[in-house]
Amino acid sequence: MKNQLIIQDLFVSTKTGKQIVDGVNLKIKTGEIHILMGPNGSGKSTLTDALMGHPEYKITSGKLILNGQDITNFPIDKKAKLGLFLGFQYPIEVAGVNFAQFLRMAVNEQSSKRVSPVAFRNILKSQAKKLSLKDEIIERCLNEGFSGGEKKKAEILQLSLLKPKFAILDEPDSGLDADALKYLFNFINNLDFPLGMLLITHNQRILHFVKADFVHIMIKGEIVKSGDFNLVEEIERSGYAEFA
Ligand code: ADP
Ligand code: MG
């Protein structure tokens, strides 16, 4: 039960009662990269949003278990504190909160060691550089006026500093150009801590960028097939039709 994130028989409805996620099971161990693919509207973002506790959705049954502990109904900050990082497909903008301040607060919240503002800013700048993110951005308000690609990079920058045990990332690669993709995945592949990851993506070239341990295909709220990286090649060849 240690070093595992388990999504157990999870059903999710909208708050108006429309069922979207239909009994999803996933087990992610520390260090593993799981890729979740599926056609538009199959419920991938709803799964992530529901796990985050998005008010639009309701988990009607099933559990989210982190290292043996049922955290399904924990508030987002408690989930984060226990080591779960949830990335959004559309990161929100937070007016009035400076990116660097926000991140330093979040990092201090999570660890017993306090980092000084100056030291923190230096770490932030060097990480931003690795992502080819302009460091002027860390002085701005969180996500405010960031381009789509900048938001995605800022999210990965947050992840690298928060050092979670598990991350669920909803299309971290969407809206990135070819160079930015390379930077992003290079960064993900070289994190200096062990991470279990569920990476939702539409990018069938994903295998050129990350070493996937498992690939899952979601259709109409269900995971219809799981396998290894060969599954991505199957999708690349013939799309999702054969799984529907
Ligand atoms: P994916 O991320 O796989 O593209 P989504 O999870 O965004 O899919 O959406 C799954 C389905 O649920 C879609 O048909 C979408 O229109 C529907 N859906 C998502 N949120 C709501 C909502 N709040 N109200 C009604 N339908 C929704
Ligand atoms: Mg989505």
Short mmCIF file of C-alpha atoms and ligand atoms in Angstrom, two decimals:
data_model
loop_
_atom_site.label_atom_id
_atom_site.label_comp_id
_atom_site.label_asym_id
_atom_site.label_seq_id
_atom_site.Cartn_x
_atom_site.Cartn_y
_atom_site.Cartn_z
CA MET A 1 0.00 0.00 0.00
CA LYS A 2 3.04 2.30 0.37
CA ASN A 3 4.11 4.46 -2.55
CA GLN A 4 0.87 3.94 -4.42
CA LEU A 5 -1.92 6.11 -5.67
CA ILE A 6 -5.07 4.14 -6.30
CA ILE A 7 -8.18 5.32 -8.08
CA GLN A 8 -10.73 2.70 -7.07
CA ASP A 9 -13.95 2.12 -8.97
CA LEU A 10 -14.58 5.84 -9.33
CA PHE A 11 -17.90 7.18 -10.60
CA VAL A 12 -18.37 10.90 -11.24
CA SER A 13 -21.47 12.89 -12.12
CA THR A 14 -22.04 16.56 -12.77
CA LYS A 15 -23.84 18.28 -9.92
CA THR A 16 -26.99 18.11 -12.04
CA GLY A 17 -26.71 14.33 -12.09
CA LYS A 18 -25.26 13.55 -15.51
CA GLN A 19 -22.89 10.62 -15.11
CA ILE A 20 -19.55 11.13 -16.85
CA VAL A 21 -16.93 8.86 -15.27
CA ASP A 22 -18.08 5.30 -15.14
CA GLY A 23 -16.07 3.13 -12.78
CA VAL A 24 -12.40 3.97 -13.34
CA ASN A 25 -9.64 1.88 -11.74
CA LEU A 26 -5.98 2.89 -11.83
CA LYS A 27 -2.99 2.01 -9.71
CA ILE A 28 0.10 4.20 -9.96
CA LYS A 29 3.31 3.40 -8.13
CA THR A 30 6.05 5.91 -7.31
CA GLY A 31 8.34 6.35 -10.29
CA GLU A 32 5.83 5.07 -12.85
CA ILE A 33 4.59 7.11 -15.77
CA HIS A 34 1.05 6.31 -16.84
CA ILE A 35 -0.39 7.89 -19.95
CA LEU A 36 -4.14 8.40 -20.25
CA MET A 37 -5.46 8.95 -23.75
CA GLY A 38 -8.91 9.04 -25.27
CA PRO A 39 -11.10 10.95 -27.70
CA ASN A 40 -12.46 14.39 -26.83
CA GLY A 41 -15.28 14.23 -24.34
CA SER A 42 -14.37 10.83 -22.91
CA GLY A 43 -14.21 12.19 -19.36
CA LYS A 44 -10.47 12.62 -18.78
CA SER A 45 -10.68 16.19 -17.50
CA THR A 46 -13.78 15.39 -15.46
CA LEU A 47 -11.83 12.63 -13.74
CA THR A 48 -9.03 15.06 -12.82
CA ASP A 49 -11.38 17.86 -11.84
CA ALA A 50 -13.45 15.56 -9.63
CA LEU A 51 -10.34 14.27 -7.86
CA MET A 52 -9.37 17.86 -7.22
CA GLY A 53 -12.74 18.49 -5.62
CA HIS A 54 -14.11 20.77 -8.34
CA PRO A 55 -17.56 21.96 -7.19
CA GLU A 56 -19.06 21.21 -10.61
CA TYR A 57 -18.64 17.46 -10.09
CA LYS A 58 -19.62 14.85 -7.55
CA ILE A 59 -17.86 11.59 -6.83
CA THR A 60 -20.88 9.33 -6.45
CA SER A 61 -18.90 6.26 -5.52
CA GLY A 62 -15.36 4.95 -5.40
CA LYS A 63 -12.22 6.12 -3.69
CA LEU A 64 -8.92 7.90 -4.11
CA ILE A 65 -6.31 6.19 -1.94
CA LEU A 66 -2.85 7.62 -1.31
CA ASN A 67 -0.36 5.36 0.43
CA GLY A 68 -3.18 3.36 1.96
CA GLN A 69 -5.13 6.38 3.16
CA ASP A 70 -8.57 7.21 1.76
CA ILE A 71 -8.26 10.87 0.74
CA THR A 72 -11.32 11.02 -1.54
CA ASN A 73 -13.05 13.73 0.44
CA PHE A 74 -10.05 15.64 1.70
CA PRO A 75 -9.89 19.30 0.67
CA ILE A 76 -7.39 20.14 -2.07
CA ASP A 77 -4.78 21.68 0.26
CA LYS A 78 -4.76 18.56 2.40
CA LYS A 79 -4.36 16.36 -0.66
CA ALA A 80 -1.46 18.57 -1.71
CA LYS A 81 0.12 18.36 1.69
CA LEU A 82 0.03 14.57 1.52
CA GLY A 83 1.90 14.72 -1.78
CA LEU A 84 -0.64 14.86 -4.59
CA PHE A 85 -0.26 17.45 -7.32
CA LEU A 86 -3.21 18.09 -9.61
CA GLY A 87 -2.71 20.08 -12.79
CA PHE A 88 -5.61 21.62 -14.65
CA GLN A 89 -6.27 21.56 -18.35
CA TYR A 90 -7.08 25.27 -18.08
CA PRO A 91 -5.06 26.79 -15.20
CA ILE A 92 -6.84 29.59 -13.41
CA GLU A 93 -5.63 33.17 -13.15
CA VAL A 94 -5.27 34.63 -9.69
CA ALA A 95 -5.34 38.42 -9.64
CA GLY A 96 -3.31 40.16 -6.96
CA VAL A 97 -1.18 37.17 -6.08
CA ASN A 98 2.41 37.34 -7.25
CA PHE A 99 3.64 34.07 -8.74
CA ALA A 100 6.85 33.93 -6.66
CA GLN A 101 5.06 34.77 -3.41
CA PHE A 102 2.34 32.23 -4.09
CA LEU A 103 4.83 29.51 -4.76
CA ARG A 104 7.01 30.30 -1.75
CA MET A 105 3.94 30.16 0.48
CA ALA A 106 2.93 26.83 -1.00
CA VAL A 107 6.44 25.40 -0.60
CA ASN A 108 6.79 26.67 2.99
CA GLU A 109 3.36 25.24 3.79
CA GLN A 110 4.60 21.85 2.74
CA SER A 111 8.00 21.60 4.31
CA SER A 112 9.42 22.29 7.72
CA LYS A 113 12.47 24.07 6.28
CA ARG A 114 11.80 27.75 5.55
CA VAL A 115 13.45 29.25 2.51
CA SER A 116 14.29 32.95 2.46
CA PRO A 117 12.62 35.07 -0.24
CA VAL A 118 15.98 35.79 -1.89
CA ALA A 119 17.14 32.18 -1.93
CA PHE A 120 13.74 31.11 -3.19
CA ARG A 121 13.77 33.63 -6.01
CA ASN A 122 17.14 32.31 -7.14
CA ILE A 123 15.90 28.71 -7.22
CA LEU A 124 12.85 29.86 -9.10
CA LYS A 125 14.92 31.73 -11.68
CA SER A 126 17.21 28.81 -12.36
CA GLN A 127 14.23 26.43 -12.74
CA ALA A 128 12.45 28.90 -15.03
CA LYS A 129 15.54 29.03 -17.19
CA LYS A 130 15.52 25.25 -17.60
CA LEU A 131 11.97 25.54 -18.90
CA SER A 132 12.86 28.50 -21.10
CA LEU A 133 10.32 30.51 -19.17
CA LYS A 134 11.10 34.24 -19.07
CA ASP A 135 12.00 35.08 -15.48
CA GLU A 136 10.04 38.32 -15.66
CA ILE A 137 7.05 36.00 -15.30
CA ILE A 138 7.79 35.11 -11.72
CA GLU A 139 7.25 38.74 -10.76
CA ARG A 140 3.80 38.77 -12.32
CA CYS A 141 0.48 37.68 -10.83
CA LEU A 142 -0.26 33.99 -10.97
CA ASN A 143 -1.20 33.03 -14.51
CA GLU A 144 -2.43 36.57 -15.24
CA GLY A 145 -1.74 37.41 -18.85
CA PHE A 146 0.34 34.25 -19.24
CA SER A 147 0.05 32.63 -22.65
CA GLY A 148 -1.32 29.08 -22.77
CA GLY A 149 2.18 27.69 -23.02
CA GLU A 150 3.47 29.87 -20.18
CA LYS A 151 0.67 28.66 -17.91
CA LYS A 152 1.59 25.07 -18.64
CA LYS A 153 5.27 25.71 -17.96
CA ALA A 154 4.45 27.63 -14.78
CA GLU A 155 2.48 24.62 -13.63
CA ILE A 156 5.43 22.27 -14.14
CA LEU A 157 7.65 24.79 -12.38
CA GLN A 158 5.28 24.62 -9.39
CA LEU A 159 5.46 20.84 -9.50
CA SER A 160 9.25 20.84 -9.51
CA LEU A 161 9.37 22.97 -6.37
CA LEU A 162 6.54 21.32 -4.47
CA LYS A 163 8.08 17.88 -5.07
CA PRO A 164 4.87 15.87 -4.77
CA LYS A 165 4.83 12.06 -4.64
CA PHE A 166 2.17 11.81 -7.33
CA ALA A 167 0.98 14.12 -10.06
CA ILE A 168 -2.03 14.06 -12.32
CA LEU A 169 -1.42 16.39 -15.25
CA ASP A 170 -4.19 17.21 -17.68
CA GLU A 171 -2.67 17.92 -21.11
CA PRO A 172 0.48 19.68 -19.88
CA ASP A 173 1.63 19.64 -23.49
CA SER A 174 -1.37 21.37 -25.07
CA GLY A 175 -0.62 24.67 -26.73
CA LEU A 176 3.15 24.20 -26.67
CA ASP A 177 5.31 24.60 -29.75
CA ALA A 178 7.90 21.99 -30.69
CA ASP A 179 10.76 23.64 -28.76
CA ALA A 180 8.65 24.18 -25.65
CA LEU A 181 7.59 20.52 -25.77
CA LYS A 182 11.19 19.45 -25.75
CA TYR A 183 11.96 21.69 -22.78
CA LEU A 184 8.89 20.53 -20.89
CA PHE A 185 9.53 16.83 -21.23
CA ASN A 186 13.24 17.17 -20.69
CA PHE A 187 12.35 18.89 -17.44
CA ILE A 188 9.83 16.18 -16.48
CA ASN A 189 12.34 13.44 -17.30
CA ASN A 190 14.98 15.04 -15.10
CA LEU A 191 13.08 15.83 -11.93
CA ASP A 192 15.34 15.31 -8.91
CA PHE A 193 12.77 13.34 -6.88
CA PRO A 194 10.74 10.15 -7.48
CA LEU A 195 7.29 10.84 -8.86
CA GLY A 196 4.36 8.71 -9.92
CA MET A 197 2.56 10.39 -12.78
CA LEU A 198 -0.72 10.16 -14.63
CA LEU A 199 -0.26 12.19 -17.77
CA ILE A 200 -3.33 12.97 -19.82
CA THR A 201 -2.46 13.83 -23.39
CA HIS A 202 -3.65 13.95 -26.95
CA ASN A 203 -0.16 13.96 -28.28
CA GLN A 204 0.43 10.66 -30.03
CA ARG A 205 4.08 11.53 -30.33
CA ILE A 206 4.33 11.41 -26.53
CA LEU A 207 6.59 8.36 -26.73
CA HIS A 208 9.26 10.45 -28.40
CA PHE A 209 9.38 12.51 -25.22
CA VAL A 210 8.72 10.32 -22.18
CA LYS A 211 9.22 6.72 -21.23
CA ALA A 212 5.70 5.46 -20.59
CA ASP A 213 5.35 2.46 -18.30
CA PHE A 214 1.62 2.07 -18.87
CA VAL A 215 -0.89 3.44 -21.34
CA HIS A 216 -4.64 3.55 -20.73
CA ILE A 217 -7.41 4.36 -23.14
CA MET A 218 -10.55 6.03 -21.87
CA ILE A 219 -13.75 6.04 -23.87
CA LYS A 220 -17.15 7.26 -22.66
CA GLY A 221 -16.08 7.40 -19.04
CA GLU A 222 -14.43 3.99 -18.91
CA ILE A 223 -10.91 2.70 -19.29
CA VAL A 224 -11.43 0.24 -22.10
CA LYS A 225 -7.87 -0.92 -22.50
CA SER A 226 -4.55 -0.74 -20.64
CA GLY A 227 -1.19 -1.81 -21.91
CA ASP A 228 2.36 -0.70 -22.48
CA PHE A 229 3.74 1.88 -24.91
CA ASN A 230 2.74 -0.27 -27.88
CA LEU A 231 -0.81 0.91 -27.31
CA VAL A 232 0.17 4.44 -28.33
CA GLU A 233 1.54 3.11 -31.59
CA GLU A 234 -1.74 1.30 -32.19
CA ILE A 235 -3.64 4.56 -31.70
CA GLU A 236 -1.17 6.36 -33.93
CA ARG A 237 -1.90 3.83 -36.67
CA SER A 238 -5.65 3.40 -36.42
CA GLY A 239 -7.17 5.93 -34.00
CA TYR A 240 -9.64 5.06 -31.27
CA ALA A 241 -12.29 3.35 -33.43
CA GLU A 242 -11.19 -0.18 -32.67
CA PHE A 243 -11.50 0.43 -28.93
CA ALA A 244 -14.95 2.04 -28.98
P1 ADP B 1 -12.14 15.06 -22.06
O1 ADP B 1 -11.30 15.80 -21.08
O2 ADP B 1 -11.87 13.59 -22.12
O3 ADP B 1 -12.12 15.69 -23.42
P2 ADP B 1 -14.33 16.02 -20.40
O4 ADP B 1 -14.12 15.39 -19.09
O5 ADP B 1 -13.96 17.45 -20.54
O6 ADP B 1 -13.68 15.15 -21.55
O7 ADP B 1 -15.89 15.88 -20.78
C1 ADP B 1 -16.55 14.64 -20.78
C2 ADP B 1 -18.00 14.83 -21.16
O8 ADP B 1 -18.72 15.37 -20.08
C3 ADP B 1 -18.23 15.75 -22.35
O9 ADP B 1 -19.27 15.23 -23.11
C4 ADP B 1 -18.62 17.05 -21.67
O10 ADP B 1 -19.43 17.82 -22.50
C5 ADP B 1 -19.38 16.56 -20.47
N1 ADP B 1 -19.34 17.52 -19.35
C6 ADP B 1 -18.22 17.90 -18.66
N2 ADP B 1 -18.53 18.79 -17.70
C7 ADP B 1 -19.87 18.97 -17.78
C8 ADP B 1 -20.80 19.78 -17.07
N3 ADP B 1 -20.41 20.57 -16.06
N4 ADP B 1 -22.10 19.72 -17.43
C9 ADP B 1 -22.51 18.92 -18.43
N5 ADP B 1 -21.69 18.14 -19.15
C10 ADP B 1 -20.39 18.16 -18.84
MG MG B 2 -9.95 17.37 -21.30
#
